[in-house]
Amino acid sequence: MIQKLFLGILLFFAIKSFSQNSKYSLELNFPIPVDNNFIGNNYSGIIDLGARVRFSNLNVINIGASLNGSVLTNNSTQSVRVTSYIIQPRIFVELAVKSISKLHPSIGLGYAIMTFNALGSSNGSNFLKVNNTQSGVNFNFGLSYDIAKRFFVQGQFNFIKLGVNNEVSDIKFNRNVNILKIGIGYQL
C-alpha cells in the first residue's frame, strides 16, 4: 500500500516537473529517533521520503503542504522484528527573505500516523504477527539550504505527541516521539 502511494506521488511530481516555476519538491531523508522514549531507545531509522507543494507566496513567507513517509525498525536482538511506518501530512510556513535567498527556515503543524508491524516467532515455533496503530499531533521545524539551482540540503526536527489508550501508561516515555531528519531535496 505505502509503495503504491509513493509511486503515485513520484509519477505526479514527474509530470509536474515539466512545468515552469514549479513550487514542488521531493525529499530523501535519514530519520534519527532521539530522546529518552520508546522510539528513541528502541528504534533506528531506515528512510524518509517526502513531497512538498508551496501553494501561496506572501512576499516573505511561503505557505504549503507536505507529506512524509518514514520507516523505522527496532534494535531488538529477539526473534520478533518490529517495523514502524510513519505517515506525516502537514501544513508549513517557510521564510523566503531575499537577503538570505539560499536559506529557508520553516515550521509545520500536522498529524502523524504510526503503524507498528511485529513479525517473528514466539517460543521458537509459533508464528507471531501483530499490528498496532497510534497517532497524534506533529510539530515540525526545519532549515534547508540551496546548494544548486534545484538541489538543497536540509535538517528537520519532528515532535509527535501520540494519543495513548487504556493499554498504555499515559507517561512522557509513551506519548512523546522526537525524530531528527537529515537529507537532500530536489526542487521540481
mmCIF file with all atom_site columns, C-alpha atoms in Angstrom:
data_model
loop_
_atom_site.group_PDB
_atom_site.id
_atom_site.type_symbol
_atom_site.label_atom_id
_atom_site.label_alt_id
_atom_site.label_comp_id
_atom_site.label_asym_id
_atom_site.label_entity_id
_atom_site.label_seq_id
_atom_site.pdbx_PDB_ins_code
_atom_site.Cartn_x
_atom_site.Cartn_y
_atom_site.Cartn_z
_atom_site.occupancy
_atom_site.B_iso_or_equiv
_atom_site.pdbx_formal_charge
_atom_site.auth_seq_id
_atom_site.auth_comp_id
_atom_site.auth_asym_id
_atom_site.auth_atom_id
_atom_site.pdbx_PDB_model_num
ATOM 1   C CA . MET A 1 1   ? 0.000  0.000   0.000   1.00 0.00 ? 1   MET A CA 1
ATOM 2   C CA . ILE A 1 2   ? 2.707  2.505   1.016   1.00 0.00 ? 2   ILE A CA 1
ATOM 3   C CA . GLN A 1 3   ? 4.789  1.579   -2.029  1.00 0.00 ? 3   GLN A CA 1
ATOM 4   C CA . LYS A 1 4   ? 1.834  2.329   -4.353  1.00 0.00 ? 4   LYS A CA 1
ATOM 5   C CA . LEU A 1 5   ? 1.253  5.676   -2.603  1.00 0.00 ? 5   LEU A CA 1
ATOM 6   C CA . PHE A 1 6   ? 4.898  6.719   -3.072  1.00 0.00 ? 6   PHE A CA 1
ATOM 7   C CA . LEU A 1 7   ? 4.862  5.560   -6.716  1.00 0.00 ? 7   LEU A CA 1
ATOM 8   C CA . GLY A 1 8   ? 1.758  7.671   -7.333  1.00 0.00 ? 8   GLY A CA 1
ATOM 9   C CA . ILE A 1 9   ? 3.361  10.720  -5.704  1.00 0.00 ? 9   ILE A CA 1
ATOM 10  C CA . LEU A 1 10  ? 6.545  10.279  -7.740  1.00 0.00 ? 10  LEU A CA 1
ATOM 11  C CA . LEU A 1 11  ? 4.574  9.989   -11.001 1.00 0.00 ? 11  LEU A CA 1
ATOM 12  C CA . PHE A 1 12  ? 2.577  13.125  -10.160 1.00 0.00 ? 12  PHE A CA 1
ATOM 13  C CA . PHE A 1 13  ? 5.747  15.114  -9.495  1.00 0.00 ? 13  PHE A CA 1
ATOM 14  C CA . ALA A 1 14  ? 7.436  13.734  -12.613 1.00 0.00 ? 14  ALA A CA 1
ATOM 15  C CA . ILE A 1 15  ? 4.574  15.073  -14.731 1.00 0.00 ? 15  ILE A CA 1
ATOM 16  C CA . LYS A 1 16  ? 4.630  18.423  -12.928 1.00 0.00 ? 16  LYS A CA 1
ATOM 17  C CA . SER A 1 17  ? 8.411  18.728  -13.340 1.00 0.00 ? 17  SER A CA 1
ATOM 18  C CA . PHE A 1 18  ? 7.966  19.799  -16.953 1.00 0.00 ? 18  PHE A CA 1
ATOM 19  C CA . SER A 1 19  ? 6.057  22.948  -15.944 1.00 0.00 ? 19  SER A CA 1
ATOM 20  C CA . GLN A 1 20  ? 7.874  26.264  -15.463 1.00 0.00 ? 20  GLN A CA 1
ATOM 21  C CA . ASN A 1 21  ? 8.370  27.783  -11.974 1.00 0.00 ? 21  ASN A CA 1
ATOM 22  C CA . SER A 1 22  ? 7.077  24.703  -10.207 1.00 0.00 ? 22  SER A CA 1
ATOM 23  C CA . LYS A 1 23  ? 6.520  25.009  -6.458  1.00 0.00 ? 23  LYS A CA 1
ATOM 24  C CA . TYR A 1 24  ? 7.015  21.294  -5.892  1.00 0.00 ? 24  TYR A CA 1
ATOM 25  C CA . SER A 1 25  ? 9.920  19.473  -4.282  1.00 0.00 ? 25  SER A CA 1
ATOM 26  C CA . LEU A 1 26  ? 10.895 15.927  -3.368  1.00 0.00 ? 26  LEU A CA 1
ATOM 27  C CA . GLU A 1 27  ? 12.949 14.967  -0.307  1.00 0.00 ? 27  GLU A CA 1
ATOM 28  C CA . LEU A 1 28  ? 15.068 11.993  0.703   1.00 0.00 ? 28  LEU A CA 1
ATOM 29  C CA . ASN A 1 29  ? 15.972 11.952  4.395   1.00 0.00 ? 29  ASN A CA 1
ATOM 30  C CA . PHE A 1 30  ? 17.564 9.737   7.003   1.00 0.00 ? 30  PHE A CA 1
ATOM 31  C CA . PRO A 1 31  ? 15.361 9.676   10.140  1.00 0.00 ? 31  PRO A CA 1
ATOM 32  C CA . ILE A 1 32  ? 17.147 9.527   13.501  1.00 0.00 ? 32  ILE A CA 1
ATOM 33  C CA . PRO A 1 33  ? 14.952 8.820   16.557  1.00 0.00 ? 33  PRO A CA 1
ATOM 34  C CA . VAL A 1 34  ? 16.186 10.890  19.510  1.00 0.00 ? 34  VAL A CA 1
ATOM 35  C CA . ASP A 1 35  ? 15.336 11.397  23.205  1.00 0.00 ? 35  ASP A CA 1
ATOM 36  C CA . ASN A 1 36  ? 14.591 9.020   26.037  1.00 0.00 ? 36  ASN A CA 1
ATOM 37  C CA . ASN A 1 37  ? 11.310 7.444   24.915  1.00 0.00 ? 37  ASN A CA 1
ATOM 38  C CA . PHE A 1 38  ? 10.059 4.159   23.472  1.00 0.00 ? 38  PHE A CA 1
ATOM 39  C CA . ILE A 1 39  ? 11.067 5.137   19.912  1.00 0.00 ? 39  ILE A CA 1
ATOM 40  C CA . GLY A 1 40  ? 14.390 6.815   20.759  1.00 0.00 ? 40  GLY A CA 1
ATOM 41  C CA . ASN A 1 41  ? 15.514 3.884   22.916  1.00 0.00 ? 41  ASN A CA 1
ATOM 42  C CA . ASN A 1 42  ? 14.371 1.027   20.679  1.00 0.00 ? 42  ASN A CA 1
ATOM 43  C CA . TYR A 1 43  ? 14.283 2.075   17.010  1.00 0.00 ? 43  TYR A CA 1
ATOM 44  C CA . SER A 1 44  ? 16.657 3.054   14.195  1.00 0.00 ? 44  SER A CA 1
ATOM 45  C CA . GLY A 1 45  ? 15.756 4.978   11.080  1.00 0.00 ? 45  GLY A CA 1
ATOM 46  C CA . ILE A 1 46  ? 15.799 3.400   7.620   1.00 0.00 ? 46  ILE A CA 1
ATOM 47  C CA . ILE A 1 47  ? 14.429 6.014   5.190   1.00 0.00 ? 47  ILE A CA 1
ATOM 48  C CA . ASP A 1 48  ? 12.115 9.021   4.953   1.00 0.00 ? 48  ASP A CA 1
ATOM 49  C CA . LEU A 1 49  ? 10.594 10.174  1.656   1.00 0.00 ? 49  LEU A CA 1
ATOM 50  C CA . GLY A 1 50  ? 8.736  13.445  1.328   1.00 0.00 ? 50  GLY A CA 1
ATOM 51  C CA . ALA A 1 51  ? 6.949  15.722  -1.094  1.00 0.00 ? 51  ALA A CA 1
ATOM 52  C CA . ARG A 1 52  ? 6.125  19.424  -0.704  1.00 0.00 ? 52  ARG A CA 1
ATOM 53  C CA . VAL A 1 53  ? 3.954  21.887  -2.559  1.00 0.00 ? 53  VAL A CA 1
ATOM 54  C CA . ARG A 1 54  ? 4.052  25.632  -1.932  1.00 0.00 ? 54  ARG A CA 1
ATOM 55  C CA . PHE A 1 55  ? 0.621  26.982  -2.809  1.00 0.00 ? 55  PHE A CA 1
ATOM 56  C CA . SER A 1 56  ? 0.843  30.568  -1.533  1.00 0.00 ? 56  SER A CA 1
ATOM 57  C CA . ASN A 1 57  ? 3.655  33.130  -1.765  1.00 0.00 ? 57  ASN A CA 1
ATOM 58  C CA . LEU A 1 58  ? 3.126  36.149  0.518   1.00 0.00 ? 58  LEU A CA 1
ATOM 59  C CA . ASN A 1 59  ? 6.363  38.089  -0.189  1.00 0.00 ? 59  ASN A CA 1
ATOM 60  C CA . VAL A 1 60  ? 8.477  36.985  2.806   1.00 0.00 ? 60  VAL A CA 1
ATOM 61  C CA . ILE A 1 61  ? 6.722  33.677  3.548   1.00 0.00 ? 61  ILE A CA 1
ATOM 62  C CA . ASN A 1 62  ? 5.565  30.679  1.553   1.00 0.00 ? 62  ASN A CA 1
ATOM 63  C CA . ILE A 1 63  ? 2.668  28.558  2.760   1.00 0.00 ? 63  ILE A CA 1
ATOM 64  C CA . GLY A 1 64  ? 2.372  24.973  1.664   1.00 0.00 ? 64  GLY A CA 1
ATOM 65  C CA . ALA A 1 65  ? 1.591  21.364  2.424   1.00 0.00 ? 65  ALA A CA 1
ATOM 66  C CA . SER A 1 66  ? 3.848  18.362  2.726   1.00 0.00 ? 66  SER A CA 1
ATOM 67  C CA . LEU A 1 67  ? 3.606  14.614  3.081   1.00 0.00 ? 67  LEU A CA 1
ATOM 68  C CA . ASN A 1 68  ? 6.368  12.446  4.510   1.00 0.00 ? 68  ASN A CA 1
ATOM 69  C CA . GLY A 1 69  ? 6.618  8.701   4.925   1.00 0.00 ? 69  GLY A CA 1
ATOM 70  C CA . SER A 1 70  ? 9.251  7.115   7.175   1.00 0.00 ? 70  SER A CA 1
ATOM 71  C CA . VAL A 1 71  ? 10.345 3.597   8.007   1.00 0.00 ? 71  VAL A CA 1
ATOM 72  C CA . LEU A 1 72  ? 11.912 2.718   11.372  1.00 0.00 ? 72  LEU A CA 1
ATOM 73  C CA . THR A 1 73  ? 12.961 -0.678  12.663  1.00 0.00 ? 73  THR A CA 1
ATOM 74  C CA . ASN A 1 74  ? 13.526 -1.908  16.204  1.00 0.00 ? 74  ASN A CA 1
ATOM 75  C CA . ASN A 1 75  ? 17.006 -2.580  17.587  1.00 0.00 ? 75  ASN A CA 1
ATOM 76  C CA . SER A 1 76  ? 15.973 -5.793  19.345  1.00 0.00 ? 76  SER A CA 1
ATOM 77  C CA . THR A 1 77  ? 18.007 -8.961  19.006  1.00 0.00 ? 77  THR A CA 1
ATOM 78  C CA . GLN A 1 78  ? 14.972 -11.083 19.865  1.00 0.00 ? 78  GLN A CA 1
ATOM 79  C CA . SER A 1 79  ? 13.163 -13.281 17.361  1.00 0.00 ? 79  SER A CA 1
ATOM 80  C CA . VAL A 1 80  ? 10.400 -10.668 16.936  1.00 0.00 ? 80  VAL A CA 1
ATOM 81  C CA . ARG A 1 81  ? 11.089 -7.871  14.441  1.00 0.00 ? 81  ARG A CA 1
ATOM 82  C CA . VAL A 1 82  ? 9.021  -4.669  14.699  1.00 0.00 ? 82  VAL A CA 1
ATOM 83  C CA . THR A 1 83  ? 8.851  -2.193  11.834  1.00 0.00 ? 83  THR A CA 1
ATOM 84  C CA . SER A 1 84  ? 7.187  1.198   12.200  1.00 0.00 ? 84  SER A CA 1
ATOM 85  C CA . TYR A 1 85  ? 5.740  3.071   9.226   1.00 0.00 ? 85  TYR A CA 1
ATOM 86  C CA . ILE A 1 86  ? 5.055  6.768   9.817   1.00 0.00 ? 86  ILE A CA 1
ATOM 87  C CA . ILE A 1 87  ? 2.858  8.955   7.599   1.00 0.00 ? 87  ILE A CA 1
ATOM 88  C CA . GLN A 1 88  ? 3.046  12.711  8.295   1.00 0.00 ? 88  GLN A CA 1
ATOM 89  C CA . PRO A 1 89  ? 0.780  15.130  6.406   1.00 0.00 ? 89  PRO A CA 1
ATOM 90  C CA . ARG A 1 90  ? 1.261  18.751  7.473   1.00 0.00 ? 90  ARG A CA 1
ATOM 91  C CA . ILE A 1 91  ? 0.858  22.428  6.621   1.00 0.00 ? 91  ILE A CA 1
ATOM 92  C CA . PHE A 1 92  ? 4.040  24.510  6.747   1.00 0.00 ? 92  PHE A CA 1
ATOM 93  C CA . VAL A 1 93  ? 5.208  28.123  6.632   1.00 0.00 ? 93  VAL A CA 1
ATOM 94  C CA . GLU A 1 94  ? 8.609  28.829  5.090   1.00 0.00 ? 94  GLU A CA 1
ATOM 95  C CA . LEU A 1 95  ? 10.586 32.058  5.397   1.00 0.00 ? 95  LEU A CA 1
ATOM 96  C CA . ALA A 1 96  ? 11.642 33.472  1.999   1.00 0.00 ? 96  ALA A CA 1
ATOM 97  C CA . VAL A 1 97  ? 13.826 36.550  2.570   1.00 0.00 ? 97  VAL A CA 1
ATOM 98  C CA . LYS A 1 98  ? 15.724 37.854  -0.484  1.00 0.00 ? 98  LYS A CA 1
ATOM 99  C CA . SER A 1 99  ? 18.829 38.836  1.533   1.00 0.00 ? 99  SER A CA 1
ATOM 100 C CA . ILE A 1 100 ? 19.252 35.187  2.609   1.00 0.00 ? 100 ILE A CA 1
ATOM 101 C CA . SER A 1 101 ? 17.725 33.612  -0.500  1.00 0.00 ? 101 SER A CA 1
ATOM 102 C CA . LYS A 1 102 ? 19.563 30.278  -0.149  1.00 0.00 ? 102 LYS A CA 1
ATOM 103 C CA . LEU A 1 103 ? 18.481 29.675  3.454   1.00 0.00 ? 103 LEU A CA 1
ATOM 104 C CA . HIS A 1 104 ? 14.886 28.578  4.170   1.00 0.00 ? 104 HIS A CA 1
ATOM 105 C CA . PRO A 1 105 ? 13.748 28.120  7.796   1.00 0.00 ? 105 PRO A CA 1
ATOM 106 C CA . SER A 1 106 ? 10.301 26.576  8.193   1.00 0.00 ? 106 SER A CA 1
ATOM 107 C CA . ILE A 1 107 ? 7.772  25.434  10.777  1.00 0.00 ? 107 ILE A CA 1
ATOM 108 C CA . GLY A 1 108 ? 4.955  22.983  10.265  1.00 0.00 ? 108 GLY A CA 1
ATOM 109 C CA . LEU A 1 109 ? 1.926  21.573  12.012  1.00 0.00 ? 109 LEU A CA 1
ATOM 110 C CA . GLY A 1 110 ? 0.195  18.359  11.093  1.00 0.00 ? 110 GLY A CA 1
ATOM 111 C CA . TYR A 1 111 ? -0.679 14.859  12.121  1.00 0.00 ? 111 TYR A CA 1
ATOM 112 C CA . ALA A 1 112 ? 1.359  11.658  12.365  1.00 0.00 ? 112 ALA A CA 1
ATOM 113 C CA . ILE A 1 113 ? 0.104  8.116   11.970  1.00 0.00 ? 113 ILE A CA 1
ATOM 114 C CA . MET A 1 114 ? 2.485  5.430   13.242  1.00 0.00 ? 114 MET A CA 1
ATOM 115 C CA . THR A 1 115 ? 1.799  1.819   12.341  1.00 0.00 ? 115 THR A CA 1
ATOM 116 C CA . PHE A 1 116 ? 3.782  -0.906  14.111  1.00 0.00 ? 116 PHE A CA 1
ATOM 117 C CA . ASN A 1 117 ? 4.069  -4.339  12.483  1.00 0.00 ? 117 ASN A CA 1
ATOM 118 C CA . ALA A 1 118 ? 5.582  -7.150  14.544  1.00 0.00 ? 118 ALA A CA 1
ATOM 119 C CA . LEU A 1 119 ? 6.675  -10.358 12.828  1.00 0.00 ? 119 LEU A CA 1
ATOM 120 C CA . GLY A 1 120 ? 8.519  -13.288 14.301  1.00 0.00 ? 120 GLY A CA 1
ATOM 121 C CA . SER A 1 121 ? 8.262  -16.397 16.356  1.00 0.00 ? 121 SER A CA 1
ATOM 122 C CA . SER A 1 122 ? 7.363  -16.860 19.965  1.00 0.00 ? 122 SER A CA 1
ATOM 123 C CA . ASN A 1 123 ? 8.695  -19.840 21.954  1.00 0.00 ? 123 ASN A CA 1
ATOM 124 C CA . GLY A 1 124 ? 10.709 -20.955 18.924  1.00 0.00 ? 124 GLY A CA 1
ATOM 125 C CA . SER A 1 125 ? 7.849  -22.284 16.799  1.00 0.00 ? 125 SER A CA 1
ATOM 126 C CA . ASN A 1 126 ? 4.711  -20.171 16.979  1.00 0.00 ? 126 ASN A CA 1
ATOM 127 C CA . PHE A 1 127 ? 4.441  -17.503 14.281  1.00 0.00 ? 127 PHE A CA 1
ATOM 128 C CA . LEU A 1 128 ? 3.541  -14.071 15.600  1.00 0.00 ? 128 LEU A CA 1
ATOM 129 C CA . LYS A 1 129 ? 2.017  -11.193 13.631  1.00 0.00 ? 129 LYS A CA 1
ATOM 130 C CA . VAL A 1 130 ? 0.785  -8.099  15.467  1.00 0.00 ? 130 VAL A CA 1
ATOM 131 C CA . ASN A 1 131 ? -0.315 -4.750  14.012  1.00 0.00 ? 131 ASN A CA 1
ATOM 132 C CA . ASN A 1 132 ? -0.867 -1.622  16.092  1.00 0.00 ? 132 ASN A CA 1
ATOM 133 C CA . THR A 1 133 ? -1.525 1.970   15.021  1.00 0.00 ? 133 THR A CA 1
ATOM 134 C CA . GLN A 1 134 ? -1.045 5.103   17.105  1.00 0.00 ? 134 GLN A CA 1
ATOM 135 C CA . SER A 1 135 ? -1.443 8.699   16.021  1.00 0.00 ? 135 SER A CA 1
ATOM 136 C CA . GLY A 1 136 ? -1.135 12.256  17.239  1.00 0.00 ? 136 GLY A CA 1
ATOM 137 C CA . VAL A 1 137 ? -0.233 15.868  16.565  1.00 0.00 ? 137 VAL A CA 1
ATOM 138 C CA . ASN A 1 138 ? 3.055  16.573  14.760  1.00 0.00 ? 138 ASN A CA 1
ATOM 139 C CA . PHE A 1 139 ? 5.055  19.799  15.181  1.00 0.00 ? 139 PHE A CA 1
ATOM 140 C CA . ASN A 1 140 ? 7.989  20.282  12.824  1.00 0.00 ? 140 ASN A CA 1
ATOM 141 C CA . PHE A 1 141 ? 10.696 22.866  12.321  1.00 0.00 ? 141 PHE A CA 1
ATOM 142 C CA . GLY A 1 142 ? 13.473 22.741  9.797   1.00 0.00 ? 142 GLY A CA 1
ATOM 143 C CA . LEU A 1 143 ? 16.149 24.525  7.845   1.00 0.00 ? 143 LEU A CA 1
ATOM 144 C CA . SER A 1 144 ? 17.115 23.988  4.218   1.00 0.00 ? 144 SER A CA 1
ATOM 145 C CA . TYR A 1 145 ? 19.990 25.425  2.224   1.00 0.00 ? 145 TYR A CA 1
ATOM 146 C CA . ASP A 1 146 ? 20.126 25.645  -1.589  1.00 0.00 ? 146 ASP A CA 1
ATOM 147 C CA . ILE A 1 147 ? 23.372 24.076  -2.829  1.00 0.00 ? 147 ILE A CA 1
ATOM 148 C CA . ALA A 1 148 ? 22.469 24.433  -6.527  1.00 0.00 ? 148 ALA A CA 1
ATOM 149 C CA . LYS A 1 149 ? 19.610 25.810  -8.603  1.00 0.00 ? 149 LYS A CA 1
ATOM 150 C CA . ARG A 1 150 ? 17.345 22.829  -7.905  1.00 0.00 ? 150 ARG A CA 1
ATOM 151 C CA . PHE A 1 151 ? 19.139 20.867  -5.147  1.00 0.00 ? 151 PHE A CA 1
ATOM 152 C CA . PHE A 1 152 ? 19.095 21.579  -1.423  1.00 0.00 ? 152 PHE A CA 1
ATOM 153 C CA . VAL A 1 153 ? 20.219 20.006  1.854   1.00 0.00 ? 153 VAL A CA 1
ATOM 154 C CA . GLN A 1 154 ? 18.041 20.093  4.920   1.00 0.00 ? 154 GLN A CA 1
ATOM 155 C CA . GLY A 1 155 ? 17.609 19.226  8.549   1.00 0.00 ? 155 GLY A CA 1
ATOM 156 C CA . GLN A 1 156 ? 14.266 18.847  10.310  1.00 0.00 ? 156 GLN A CA 1
ATOM 157 C CA . PHE A 1 157 ? 13.124 18.149  13.839  1.00 0.00 ? 157 PHE A CA 1
ATOM 158 C CA . ASN A 1 158 ? 9.758  16.460  14.349  1.00 0.00 ? 158 ASN A CA 1
ATOM 159 C CA . PHE A 1 159 ? 7.945  16.310  17.678  1.00 0.00 ? 159 PHE A CA 1
ATOM 160 C CA . ILE A 1 160 ? 4.991  13.916  17.736  1.00 0.00 ? 160 ILE A CA 1
ATOM 161 C CA . LYS A 1 161 ? 2.594  13.775  20.689  1.00 0.00 ? 161 LYS A CA 1
ATOM 162 C CA . LEU A 1 162 ? 0.796  10.456  20.472  1.00 0.00 ? 162 LEU A CA 1
ATOM 163 C CA . GLY A 1 163 ? -2.578 9.789   21.995  1.00 0.00 ? 163 GLY A CA 1
ATOM 164 C CA . VAL A 1 164 ? -2.464 6.798   24.332  1.00 0.00 ? 164 VAL A CA 1
ATOM 165 C CA . ASN A 1 165 ? -5.200 4.301   25.127  1.00 0.00 ? 165 ASN A CA 1
ATOM 166 C CA . ASN A 1 166 ? -6.023 2.353   28.288  1.00 0.00 ? 166 ASN A CA 1
ATOM 167 C CA . GLU A 1 167 ? -3.497 -0.390  27.400  1.00 0.00 ? 167 GLU A CA 1
ATOM 168 C CA . VAL A 1 168 ? -0.526 2.025   27.523  1.00 0.00 ? 168 VAL A CA 1
ATOM 169 C CA . SER A 1 169 ? 0.527  4.135   30.508  1.00 0.00 ? 169 SER A CA 1
ATOM 170 C CA . ASP A 1 170 ? -0.033 7.861   29.929  1.00 0.00 ? 170 ASP A CA 1
ATOM 171 C CA . ILE A 1 171 ? 3.552  8.988   30.573  1.00 0.00 ? 171 ILE A CA 1
ATOM 172 C CA . LYS A 1 172 ? 6.039  11.066  28.541  1.00 0.00 ? 172 LYS A CA 1
ATOM 173 C CA . PHE A 1 173 ? 8.025  7.929   27.618  1.00 0.00 ? 173 PHE A CA 1
ATOM 174 C CA . ASN A 1 174 ? 4.969  6.523   25.762  1.00 0.00 ? 174 ASN A CA 1
ATOM 175 C CA . ARG A 1 175 ? 3.490  9.783   24.395  1.00 0.00 ? 175 ARG A CA 1
ATOM 176 C CA . ASN A 1 176 ? 6.354  11.859  23.009  1.00 0.00 ? 176 ASN A CA 1
ATOM 177 C CA . VAL A 1 177 ? 8.308  10.916  19.885  1.00 0.00 ? 177 VAL A CA 1
ATOM 178 C CA . ASN A 1 178 ? 11.224 13.019  18.599  1.00 0.00 ? 178 ASN A CA 1
ATOM 179 C CA . ILE A 1 179 ? 12.748 12.392  15.179  1.00 0.00 ? 179 ILE A CA 1
ATOM 180 C CA . LEU A 1 180 ? 15.614 14.306  13.572  1.00 0.00 ? 180 LEU A CA 1
ATOM 181 C CA . LYS A 1 181 ? 15.748 14.087  9.773   1.00 0.00 ? 181 LYS A CA 1
ATOM 182 C CA . ILE A 1 182 ? 18.787 14.953  7.681   1.00 0.00 ? 182 ILE A CA 1
ATOM 183 C CA . GLY A 1 183 ? 18.619 14.794  3.920   1.00 0.00 ? 183 GLY A CA 1
ATOM 184 C CA . ILE A 1 184 ? 18.636 16.201  0.429   1.00 0.00 ? 184 ILE A CA 1
ATOM 185 C CA . GLY A 1 185 ? 15.935 17.530  -1.824  1.00 0.00 ? 185 GLY A CA 1
ATOM 186 C CA . TYR A 1 186 ? 15.155 18.374  -5.419  1.00 0.00 ? 186 TYR A CA 1
ATOM 187 C CA . GLN A 1 187 ? 13.053 21.390  -6.427  1.00 0.00 ? 187 GLN A CA 1
ATOM 188 C CA . LEU A 1 188 ? 10.943 20.450  -9.465  1.00 0.00 ? 188 LEU A CA 1
#
